[in-house]
XYZ file of N, CA, C and O in Angstrom:
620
model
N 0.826 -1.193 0.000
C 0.000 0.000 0.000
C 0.871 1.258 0.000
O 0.688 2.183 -0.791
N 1.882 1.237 0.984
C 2.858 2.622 1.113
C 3.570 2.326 -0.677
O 3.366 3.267 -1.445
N 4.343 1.102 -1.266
C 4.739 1.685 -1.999
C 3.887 2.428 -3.360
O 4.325 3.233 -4.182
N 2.587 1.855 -3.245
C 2.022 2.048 -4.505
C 1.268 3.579 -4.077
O 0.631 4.031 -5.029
N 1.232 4.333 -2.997
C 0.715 5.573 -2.759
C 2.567 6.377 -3.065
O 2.531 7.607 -3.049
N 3.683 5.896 -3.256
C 4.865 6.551 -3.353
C 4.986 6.683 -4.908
O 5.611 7.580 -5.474
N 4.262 5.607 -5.560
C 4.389 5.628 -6.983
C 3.609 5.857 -7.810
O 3.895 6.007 -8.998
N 1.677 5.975 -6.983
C 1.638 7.573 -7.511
C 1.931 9.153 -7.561
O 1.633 9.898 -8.494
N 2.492 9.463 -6.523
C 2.797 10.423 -6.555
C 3.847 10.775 -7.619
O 3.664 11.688 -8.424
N 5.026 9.968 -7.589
C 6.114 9.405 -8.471
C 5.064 10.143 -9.592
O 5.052 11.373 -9.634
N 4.299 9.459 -10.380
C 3.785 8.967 -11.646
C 3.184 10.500 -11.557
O 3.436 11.280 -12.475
N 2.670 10.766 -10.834
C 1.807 12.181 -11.346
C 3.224 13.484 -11.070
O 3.253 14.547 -11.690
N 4.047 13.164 -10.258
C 5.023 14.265 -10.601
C 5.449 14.360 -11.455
O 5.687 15.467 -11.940
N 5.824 12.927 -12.197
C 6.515 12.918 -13.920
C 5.485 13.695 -14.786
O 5.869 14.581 -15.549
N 3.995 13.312 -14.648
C 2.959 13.557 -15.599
C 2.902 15.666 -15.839
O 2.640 16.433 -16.767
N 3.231 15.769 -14.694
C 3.166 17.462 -14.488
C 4.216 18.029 -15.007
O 4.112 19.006 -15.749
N 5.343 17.496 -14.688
C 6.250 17.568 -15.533
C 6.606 17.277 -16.711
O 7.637 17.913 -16.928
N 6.340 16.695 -17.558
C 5.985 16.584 -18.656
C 5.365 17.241 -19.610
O 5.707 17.433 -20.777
N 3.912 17.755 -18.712
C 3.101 18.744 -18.974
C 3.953 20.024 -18.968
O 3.970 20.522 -20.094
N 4.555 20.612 -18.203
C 5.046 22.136 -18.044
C 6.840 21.793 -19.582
O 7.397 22.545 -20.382
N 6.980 20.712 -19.304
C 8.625 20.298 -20.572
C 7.728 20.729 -21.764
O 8.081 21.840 -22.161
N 6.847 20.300 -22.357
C 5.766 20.097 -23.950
C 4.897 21.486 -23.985
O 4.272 21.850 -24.981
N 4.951 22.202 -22.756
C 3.944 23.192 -23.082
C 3.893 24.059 -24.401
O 2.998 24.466 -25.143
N 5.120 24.143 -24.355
C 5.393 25.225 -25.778
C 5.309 24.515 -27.010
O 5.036 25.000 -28.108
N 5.611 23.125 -26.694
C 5.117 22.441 -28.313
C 3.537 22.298 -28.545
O 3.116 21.662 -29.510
N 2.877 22.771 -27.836
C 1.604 22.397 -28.315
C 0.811 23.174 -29.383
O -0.177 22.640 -29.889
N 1.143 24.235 -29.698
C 0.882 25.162 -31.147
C 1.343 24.417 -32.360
O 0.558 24.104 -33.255
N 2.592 24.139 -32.384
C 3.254 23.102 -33.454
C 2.792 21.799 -33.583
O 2.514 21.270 -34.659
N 2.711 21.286 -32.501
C 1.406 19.873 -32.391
C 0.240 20.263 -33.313
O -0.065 19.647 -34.334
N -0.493 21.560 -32.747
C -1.788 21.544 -33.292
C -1.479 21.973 -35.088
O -2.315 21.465 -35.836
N -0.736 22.557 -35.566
C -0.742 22.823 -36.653
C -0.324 21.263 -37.305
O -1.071 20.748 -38.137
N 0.681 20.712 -36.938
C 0.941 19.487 -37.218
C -0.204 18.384 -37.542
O -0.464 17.934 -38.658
N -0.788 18.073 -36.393
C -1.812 17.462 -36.198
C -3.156 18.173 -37.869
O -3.442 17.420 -38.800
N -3.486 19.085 -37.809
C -4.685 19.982 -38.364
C -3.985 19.433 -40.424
O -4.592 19.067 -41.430
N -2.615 19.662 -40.139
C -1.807 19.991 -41.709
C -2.479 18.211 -41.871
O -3.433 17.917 -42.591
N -1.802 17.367 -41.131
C -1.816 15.541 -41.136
C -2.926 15.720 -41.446
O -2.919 15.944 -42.656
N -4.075 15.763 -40.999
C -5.673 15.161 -41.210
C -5.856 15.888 -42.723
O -6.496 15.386 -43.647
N -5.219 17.057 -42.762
C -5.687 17.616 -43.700
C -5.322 17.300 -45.257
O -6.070 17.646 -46.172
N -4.375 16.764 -45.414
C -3.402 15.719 -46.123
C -3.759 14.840 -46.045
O -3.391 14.691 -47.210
N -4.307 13.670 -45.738
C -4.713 12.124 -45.468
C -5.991 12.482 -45.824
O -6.573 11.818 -46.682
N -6.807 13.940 -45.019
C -8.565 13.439 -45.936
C -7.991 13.816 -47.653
O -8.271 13.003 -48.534
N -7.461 14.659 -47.885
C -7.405 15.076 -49.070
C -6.846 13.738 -50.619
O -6.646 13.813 -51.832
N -6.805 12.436 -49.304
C -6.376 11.373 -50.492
C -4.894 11.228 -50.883
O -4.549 10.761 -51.968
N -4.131 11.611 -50.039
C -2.529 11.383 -50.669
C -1.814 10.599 -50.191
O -0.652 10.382 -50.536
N -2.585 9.928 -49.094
C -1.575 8.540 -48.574
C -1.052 8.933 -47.228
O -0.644 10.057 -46.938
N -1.103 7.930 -46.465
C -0.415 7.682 -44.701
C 1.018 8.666 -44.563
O 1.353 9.561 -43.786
N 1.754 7.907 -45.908
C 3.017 8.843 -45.802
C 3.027 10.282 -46.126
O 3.622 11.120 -45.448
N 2.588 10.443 -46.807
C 2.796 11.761 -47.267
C 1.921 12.994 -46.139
O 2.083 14.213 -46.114
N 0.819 11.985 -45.133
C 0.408 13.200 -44.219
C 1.349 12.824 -43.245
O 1.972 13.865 -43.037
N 1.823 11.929 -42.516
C 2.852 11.846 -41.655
C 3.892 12.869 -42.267
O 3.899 13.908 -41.607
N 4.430 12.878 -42.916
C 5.751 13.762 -43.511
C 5.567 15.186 -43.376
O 6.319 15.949 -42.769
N 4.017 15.621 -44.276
C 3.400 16.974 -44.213
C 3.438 17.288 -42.787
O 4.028 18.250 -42.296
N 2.942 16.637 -42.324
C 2.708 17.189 -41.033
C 3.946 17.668 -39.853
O 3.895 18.702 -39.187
N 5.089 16.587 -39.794
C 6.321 16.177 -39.331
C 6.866 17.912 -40.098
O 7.225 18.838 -39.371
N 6.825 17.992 -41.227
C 7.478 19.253 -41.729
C 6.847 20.693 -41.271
O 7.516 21.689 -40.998
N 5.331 20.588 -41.243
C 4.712 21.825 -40.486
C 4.633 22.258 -39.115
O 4.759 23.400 -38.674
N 4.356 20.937 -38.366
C 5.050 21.238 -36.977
C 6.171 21.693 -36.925
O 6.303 22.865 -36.572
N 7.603 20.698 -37.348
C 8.744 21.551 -37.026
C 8.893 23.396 -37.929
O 9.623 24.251 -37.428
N 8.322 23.592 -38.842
C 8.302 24.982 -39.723
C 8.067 25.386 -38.574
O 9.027 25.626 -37.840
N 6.491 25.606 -38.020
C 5.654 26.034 -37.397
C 6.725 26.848 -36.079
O 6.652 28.036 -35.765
N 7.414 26.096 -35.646
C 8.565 25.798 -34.058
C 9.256 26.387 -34.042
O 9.592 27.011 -33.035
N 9.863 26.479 -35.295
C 11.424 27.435 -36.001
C 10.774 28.698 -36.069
O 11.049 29.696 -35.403
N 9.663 28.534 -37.149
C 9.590 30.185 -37.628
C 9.085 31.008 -36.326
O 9.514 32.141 -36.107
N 8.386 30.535 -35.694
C 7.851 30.931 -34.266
C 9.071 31.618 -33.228
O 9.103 32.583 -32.464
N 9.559 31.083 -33.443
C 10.752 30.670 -31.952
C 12.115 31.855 -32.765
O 12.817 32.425 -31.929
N 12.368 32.109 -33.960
C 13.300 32.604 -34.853
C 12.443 34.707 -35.175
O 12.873 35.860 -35.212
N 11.423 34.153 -35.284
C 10.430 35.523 -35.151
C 10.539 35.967 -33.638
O 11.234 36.962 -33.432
N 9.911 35.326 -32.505
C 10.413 36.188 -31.381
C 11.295 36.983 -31.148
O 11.221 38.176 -30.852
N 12.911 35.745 -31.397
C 14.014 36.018 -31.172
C 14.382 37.299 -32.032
O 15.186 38.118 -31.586
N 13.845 37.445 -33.142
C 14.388 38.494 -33.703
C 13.747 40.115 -34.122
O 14.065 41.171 -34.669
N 12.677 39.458 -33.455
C 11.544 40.802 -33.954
C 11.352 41.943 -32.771
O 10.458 41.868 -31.928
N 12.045 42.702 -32.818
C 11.953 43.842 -31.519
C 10.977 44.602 -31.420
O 11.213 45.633 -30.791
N 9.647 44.445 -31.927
C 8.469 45.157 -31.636
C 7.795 44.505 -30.168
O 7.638 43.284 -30.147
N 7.447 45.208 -29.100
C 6.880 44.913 -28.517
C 5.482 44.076 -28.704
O 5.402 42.961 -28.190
N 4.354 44.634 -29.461
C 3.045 44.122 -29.612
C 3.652 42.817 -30.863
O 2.784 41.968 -31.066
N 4.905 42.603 -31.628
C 4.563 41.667 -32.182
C 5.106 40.252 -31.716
O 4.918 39.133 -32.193
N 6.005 40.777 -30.380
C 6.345 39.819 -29.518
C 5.208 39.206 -28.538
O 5.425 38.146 -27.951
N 4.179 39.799 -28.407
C 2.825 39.572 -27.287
C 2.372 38.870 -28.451
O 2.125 37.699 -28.163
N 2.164 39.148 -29.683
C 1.119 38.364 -30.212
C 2.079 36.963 -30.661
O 1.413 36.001 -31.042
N 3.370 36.819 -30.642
C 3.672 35.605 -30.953
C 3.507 35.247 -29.979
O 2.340 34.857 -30.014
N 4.004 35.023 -28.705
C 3.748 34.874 -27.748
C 3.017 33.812 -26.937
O 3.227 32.744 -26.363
N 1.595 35.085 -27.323
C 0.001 34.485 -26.699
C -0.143 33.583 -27.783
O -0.990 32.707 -27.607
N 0.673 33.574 -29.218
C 0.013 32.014 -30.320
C 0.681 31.287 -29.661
O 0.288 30.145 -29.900
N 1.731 31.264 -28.732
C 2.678 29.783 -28.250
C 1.640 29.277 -27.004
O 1.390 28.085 -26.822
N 1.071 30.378 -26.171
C 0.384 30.183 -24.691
C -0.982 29.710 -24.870
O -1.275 28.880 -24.009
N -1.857 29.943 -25.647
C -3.102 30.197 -25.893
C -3.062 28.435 -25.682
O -3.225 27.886 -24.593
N -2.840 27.812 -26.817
C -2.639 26.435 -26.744
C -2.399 25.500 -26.150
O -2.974 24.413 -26.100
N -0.846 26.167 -25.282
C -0.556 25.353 -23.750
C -1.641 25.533 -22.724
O -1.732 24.721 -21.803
N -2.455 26.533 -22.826
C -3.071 27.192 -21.417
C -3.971 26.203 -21.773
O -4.054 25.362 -20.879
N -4.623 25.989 -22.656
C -6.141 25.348 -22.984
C -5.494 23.763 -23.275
O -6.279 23.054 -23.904
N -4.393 23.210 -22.968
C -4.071 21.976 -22.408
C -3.782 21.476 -21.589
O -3.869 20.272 -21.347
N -3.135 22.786 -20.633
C -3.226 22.926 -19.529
C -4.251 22.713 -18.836
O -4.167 21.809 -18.006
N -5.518 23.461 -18.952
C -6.946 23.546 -18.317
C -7.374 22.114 -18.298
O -7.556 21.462 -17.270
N -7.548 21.588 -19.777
C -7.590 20.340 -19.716
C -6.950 18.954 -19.119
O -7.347 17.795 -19.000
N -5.919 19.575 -18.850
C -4.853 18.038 -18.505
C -4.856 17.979 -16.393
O -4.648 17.125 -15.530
N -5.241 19.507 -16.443
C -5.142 19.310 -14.687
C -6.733 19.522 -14.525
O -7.059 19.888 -13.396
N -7.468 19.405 -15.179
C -8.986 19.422 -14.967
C -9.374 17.514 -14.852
O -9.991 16.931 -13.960
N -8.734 16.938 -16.124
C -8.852 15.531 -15.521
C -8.152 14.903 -14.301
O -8.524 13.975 -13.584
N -6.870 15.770 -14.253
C -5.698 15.113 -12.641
C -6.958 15.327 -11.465
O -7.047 14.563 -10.504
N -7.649 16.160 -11.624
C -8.270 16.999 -10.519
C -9.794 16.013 -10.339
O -10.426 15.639 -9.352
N -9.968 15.848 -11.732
C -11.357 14.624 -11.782
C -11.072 13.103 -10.652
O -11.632 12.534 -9.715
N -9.770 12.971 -11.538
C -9.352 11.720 -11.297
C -8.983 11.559 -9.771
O -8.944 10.550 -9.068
N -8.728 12.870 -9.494
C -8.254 12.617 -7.869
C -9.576 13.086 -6.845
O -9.404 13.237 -5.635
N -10.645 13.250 -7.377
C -11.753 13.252 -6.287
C -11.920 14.744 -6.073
O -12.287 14.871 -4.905
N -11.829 15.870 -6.622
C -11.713 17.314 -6.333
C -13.561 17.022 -6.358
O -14.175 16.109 -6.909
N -13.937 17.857 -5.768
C -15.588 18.614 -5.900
C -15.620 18.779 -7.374
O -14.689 18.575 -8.153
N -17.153 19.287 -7.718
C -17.838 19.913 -8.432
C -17.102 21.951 -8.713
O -16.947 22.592 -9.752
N -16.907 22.232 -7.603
C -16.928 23.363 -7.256
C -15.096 23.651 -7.462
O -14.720 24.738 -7.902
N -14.270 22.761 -7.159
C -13.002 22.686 -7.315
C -12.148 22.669 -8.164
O -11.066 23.246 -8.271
N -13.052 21.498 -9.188
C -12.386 20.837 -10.282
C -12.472 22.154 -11.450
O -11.297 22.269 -11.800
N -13.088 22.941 -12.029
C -12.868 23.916 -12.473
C -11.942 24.912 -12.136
O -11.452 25.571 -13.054
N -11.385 25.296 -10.128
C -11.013 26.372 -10.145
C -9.111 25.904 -10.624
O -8.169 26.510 -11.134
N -9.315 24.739 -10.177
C -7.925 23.927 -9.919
C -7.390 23.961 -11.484
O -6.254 24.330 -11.779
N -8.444 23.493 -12.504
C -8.162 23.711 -13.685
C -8.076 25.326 -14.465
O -7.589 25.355 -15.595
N -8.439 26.317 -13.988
C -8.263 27.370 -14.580
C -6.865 28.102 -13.931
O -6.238 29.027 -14.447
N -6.539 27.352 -12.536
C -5.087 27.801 -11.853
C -3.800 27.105 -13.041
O -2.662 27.340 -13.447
N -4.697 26.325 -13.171
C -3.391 25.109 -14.001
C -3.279 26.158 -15.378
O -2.210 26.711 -15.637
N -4.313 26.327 -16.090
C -4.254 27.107 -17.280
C -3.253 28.185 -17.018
O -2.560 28.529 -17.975
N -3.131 28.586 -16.227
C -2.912 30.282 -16.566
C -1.283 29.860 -16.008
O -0.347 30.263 -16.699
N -1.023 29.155 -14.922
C 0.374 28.559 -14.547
C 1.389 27.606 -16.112
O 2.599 27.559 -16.336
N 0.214 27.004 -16.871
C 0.662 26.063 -17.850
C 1.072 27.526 -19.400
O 2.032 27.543 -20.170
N 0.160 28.288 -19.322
C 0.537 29.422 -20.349
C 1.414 30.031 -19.999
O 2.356 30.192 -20.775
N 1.441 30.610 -18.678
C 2.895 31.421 -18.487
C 4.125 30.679 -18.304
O 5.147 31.339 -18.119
N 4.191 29.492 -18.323
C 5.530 29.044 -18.697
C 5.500 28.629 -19.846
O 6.648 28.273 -20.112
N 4.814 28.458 -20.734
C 5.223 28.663 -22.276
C 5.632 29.810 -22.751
O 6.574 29.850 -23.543
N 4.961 30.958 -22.324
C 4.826 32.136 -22.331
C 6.404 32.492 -22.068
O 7.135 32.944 -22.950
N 6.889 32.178 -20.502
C 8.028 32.133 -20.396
C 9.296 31.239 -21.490
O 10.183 31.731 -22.188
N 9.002 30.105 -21.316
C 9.864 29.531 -22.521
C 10.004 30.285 -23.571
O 10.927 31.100 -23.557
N 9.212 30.209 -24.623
C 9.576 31.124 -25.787
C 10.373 32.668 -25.487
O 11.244 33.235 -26.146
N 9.798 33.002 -24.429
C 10.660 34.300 -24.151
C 11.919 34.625 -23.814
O 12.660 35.598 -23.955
N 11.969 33.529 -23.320
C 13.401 33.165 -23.005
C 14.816 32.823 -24.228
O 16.005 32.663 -23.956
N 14.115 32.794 -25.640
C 14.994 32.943 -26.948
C 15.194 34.237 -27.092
O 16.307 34.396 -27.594
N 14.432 35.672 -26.811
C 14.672 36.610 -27.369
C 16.219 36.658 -26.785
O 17.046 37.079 -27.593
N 16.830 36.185 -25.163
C 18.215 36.568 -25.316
C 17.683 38.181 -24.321
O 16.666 38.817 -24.042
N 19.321 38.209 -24.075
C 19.060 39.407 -22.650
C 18.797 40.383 -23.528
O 18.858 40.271 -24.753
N 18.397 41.692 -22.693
C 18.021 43.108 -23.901
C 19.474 43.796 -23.165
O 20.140 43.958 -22.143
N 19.306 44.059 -24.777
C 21.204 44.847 -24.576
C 21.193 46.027 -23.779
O 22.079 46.283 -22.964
N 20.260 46.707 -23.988
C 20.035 48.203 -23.093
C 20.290 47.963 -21.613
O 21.068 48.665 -20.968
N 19.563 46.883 -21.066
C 19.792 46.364 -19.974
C 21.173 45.623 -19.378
O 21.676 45.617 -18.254
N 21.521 45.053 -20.541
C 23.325 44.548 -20.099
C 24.178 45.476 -20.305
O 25.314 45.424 -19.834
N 23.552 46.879 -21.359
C 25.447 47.927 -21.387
C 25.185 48.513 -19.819
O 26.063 48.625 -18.965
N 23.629 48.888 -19.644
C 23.418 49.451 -18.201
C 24.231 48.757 -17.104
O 25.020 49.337 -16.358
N 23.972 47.560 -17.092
C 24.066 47.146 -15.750
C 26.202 46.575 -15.791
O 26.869 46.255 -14.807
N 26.629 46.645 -17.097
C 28.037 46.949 -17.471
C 29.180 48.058 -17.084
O 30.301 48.062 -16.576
N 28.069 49.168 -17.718
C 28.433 50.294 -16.987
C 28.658 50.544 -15.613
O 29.664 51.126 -15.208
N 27.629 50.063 -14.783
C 27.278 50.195 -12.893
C 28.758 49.334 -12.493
O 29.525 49.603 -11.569
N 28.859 48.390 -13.353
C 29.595 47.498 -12.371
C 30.837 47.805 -12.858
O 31.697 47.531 -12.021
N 31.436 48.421 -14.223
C 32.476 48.944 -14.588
C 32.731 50.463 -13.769
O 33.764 51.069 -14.053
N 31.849 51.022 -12.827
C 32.436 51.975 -12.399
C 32.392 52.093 -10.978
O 32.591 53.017 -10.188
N 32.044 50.777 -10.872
C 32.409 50.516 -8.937
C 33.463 49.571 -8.992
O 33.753 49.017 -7.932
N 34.249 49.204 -10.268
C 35.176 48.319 -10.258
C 36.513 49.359 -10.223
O 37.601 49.094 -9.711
N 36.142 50.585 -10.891
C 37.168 51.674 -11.281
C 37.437 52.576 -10.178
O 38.481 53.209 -10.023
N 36.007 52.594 -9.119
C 36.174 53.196 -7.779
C 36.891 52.617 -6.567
O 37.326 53.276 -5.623
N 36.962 51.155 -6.736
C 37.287 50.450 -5.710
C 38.977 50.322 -5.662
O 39.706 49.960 -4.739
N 39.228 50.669 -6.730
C 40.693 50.358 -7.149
C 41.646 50.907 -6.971
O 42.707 50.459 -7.408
């Protein structure tokens, strides 16, 4: 009994984790996923939507992740952004709305537990992707400067 209450916990710490590692792939999933069906109904064969798809997800990942990194507009960094979060958040909602089923939460719970999860599961996608733009230079000559002239005072 003790070990199998140690190995769920085990099992659902991996599962959460897992969840917060994939968050940011889930935009590229969904385009992936949407391109595949869309290729296979269209009649061209198993392989060729596996492949399509395999190629639009990863496009999807790059151009995403390569646009952040390089696009210094504020509003067009929010809107890439919220396309990486939007997706995680609303798998998020979903994935700790069933943990929350599955573990006996209320009526009254199981929603709030799942909309905490959403908004925790988007902002670390949110965070991930943000984390390519790379430090802002304004902020590293600043804080270069401070420490280049308490290095020059001390001396």
């Amino acid at each position: 009994m003790f070990v199998s209450a140690i190995l769920s916990v085990l099992g659902l710490g991996f599962m959460v984790y897992v969840l917060f590692a994939l968050a940011i792939y889930a935009l590229p999933f969904f385009v992936a996923v949407s391109v595949g069906m869309h290729v296979y109904d269209s009649e061209a064969g198993l392989i060729a939507a596996f492949v399509s798809a395999f190629l639009a997800g990863g496009a999807t990942l790059v151009a995403g992740q390569i646009a952040f990194a390089t696009i210094e507009s504020v509003p067009a960094r929010l809107a890439i952004g919220a396309l990486f979060a939007a997706p995680a958040g609303i798998a998020g909602y979903h994935a700790i709305k069933g943990l929350s089923e599955i573990g006996g939460a209320g009526e009254t719970w199981t929603p709030v537990f799942a909309w905490i999860g959403a908004i925790v599961v988007g902002a670390t996608a949110w965070a991930r992707i943000a984390s390519l733009a790379g430090p802002d230079e304004d902020a590293t000559a600043i804080s270069q400067a401070f420490s280049g002239g308490r290095a020059a005072n001390d001396g």
